[in-house]
Amino acid sequence: MTRHISLKSAINEALDQEMARDPKLLIFGQDTAGGVDAGGETDTWGGVLGVTKGLYTKYGDQVIDAPPTEMAYVGAAIGAALSGFPVVAEVPFIDFMGVCFDQLLNQAAKMRYMFGGTAEIPLVVRTMVGAGINGAAQHSQMLTAMFTHVPGLKVVCPSTPHDAKGLMIEAIRDRGPVIFCEPKYLYETTGPVPAHPYAVPFGQAHRAREGRDVSIVTYGPMVPRALEAAAGLAEKGIDAEVIDLRTLSPLDIASVLKSVQKTGRLVAADEAHPRCNIATDIVAQVTGQCFTSLETAPQMVSAPHTPVPFSPVLEKAYIPDEEQIMAAVMKTMP
């Protein structure tokens, strides 16, 4: 059975089904088990934006509340994972990952290598990414590329409810460590999601729209904007292909190259700051591996190199939109 549910609900359903499958699976996070009996509440808050709501009352001690000390509870999650307890730890915003970065960079990401491939770290770190809800400079960044730079970490960023559920289940079963980036701007978007458990494999991009004239390559919150841009370009007689990367590490560069070899043109889009982001990575790899297939110089669409503004008007101007993607595509046209 397939239903239309929100991206947030799809993640909750994935966690629910995996906790039912594996009674050793633990959830760590801030306010994941907080709020019961506070002001008449009969259920927990389920994290900052309620993604895990309902799981504490169903699974009890498998859901563990943590104080706002990311270094401590992410370290505890790594230790639990090494001890044979799969853990999904929530760091509410990717902006806070700096507090626990050493635990991920020098511990979780390195242990399998340092123990000769014998160590398993079944750890998923859930974190919200991106702007669009007026969260201001410390709650709105798109720092995905920081983690793709680290060998030993897998990095995921879904754009649809279907992929959010399937990628979360894959992340939990992967034996980690996985950084699972959730675009909070898309939490309430809905789409078809099968009721049964299923996994979406890592390292497989999705062709969200087929086209022949230009390849728009992106991920996460930029995917619906790219699809809107493609619809606008179609009215101008330009047939755009949209590639949703889905996982950033491992990166399905083969699908990107295949698309560009067909269209001859590339626009790479990322909501992150413009220096050393996923768009620059895509352009570098395409230019290096299929330069002769390009009809013109690739274009990139990114946010400005500034902190994310709190002002709704300035934040709207900050976020790359479909108009900017369309403008970048037009630069590639003869």
XYZ file of N, CA and C in Angstrom, residues 10-21 25 27 51-52 55 59 88 126 165 168-169 172 182:
75
model
N 7.711 10.387 6.927
C 8.410 9.268 6.296
C 9.643 8.872 7.108
N 10.351 9.851 7.631
C 11.516 9.557 8.480
C 11.062 8.888 9.770
N 9.987 9.394 10.361
C 9.452 8.799 11.581
C 9.055 7.341 11.343
N 8.418 7.086 10.203
C 7.976 5.727 9.890
C 9.159 4.791 9.707
N 10.224 5.293 9.072
C 11.432 4.475 8.897
C 12.022 4.104 10.249
N 12.123 5.080 11.152
C 12.657 4.812 12.484
C 11.771 3.817 13.235
N 10.477 4.009 13.145
C 9.518 3.127 13.809
C 9.689 1.683 13.324
N 9.731 1.497 12.028
C 9.823 0.144 11.483
C 11.161 -0.518 11.803
N 12.235 0.268 11.819
C 13.545 -0.298 12.139
C 13.680 -0.606 13.627
N 13.054 0.197 14.493
C 13.083 -0.096 15.931
C 12.270 -1.348 16.239
N 11.196 -1.537 15.514
C 10.407 -2.759 15.679
C 11.185 -3.983 15.200
N 11.991 -3.803 14.164
C 12.791 -4.913 13.620
C 13.955 -5.268 14.527
N 18.212 -1.242 18.631
C 18.376 0.081 18.029
C 17.977 1.169 19.019
N 17.770 5.478 20.020
C 17.709 6.858 19.544
C 18.218 7.766 20.655
N 10.169 15.222 14.826
C 10.313 14.124 13.865
C 10.161 12.760 14.538
N 10.610 12.622 15.782
C 10.548 11.324 16.457
C 9.349 11.219 17.404
N 7.607 7.864 19.293
C 8.480 6.705 19.416
C 8.803 6.375 20.870
N 8.448 2.730 22.377
C 9.660 1.937 22.573
C 10.396 2.229 23.885
N 20.768 5.882 16.338
C 20.430 7.063 15.545
C 20.484 8.240 16.512
N 21.421 12.087 12.573
C 20.406 12.896 11.904
C 20.664 14.365 12.216
N 12.439 7.998 3.556
C 12.212 6.730 4.257
C 13.215 5.672 3.815
N 16.798 6.425 4.986
C 16.971 6.249 6.430
C 17.098 4.767 6.780
N 16.271 3.938 6.191
C 16.369 2.504 6.451
C 17.718 1.973 5.969
N 20.447 3.028 8.511
C 20.455 2.241 9.747
C 21.059 0.861 9.501
N 18.702 16.349 6.766
C 17.276 16.495 6.503
C 16.932 17.954 6.184
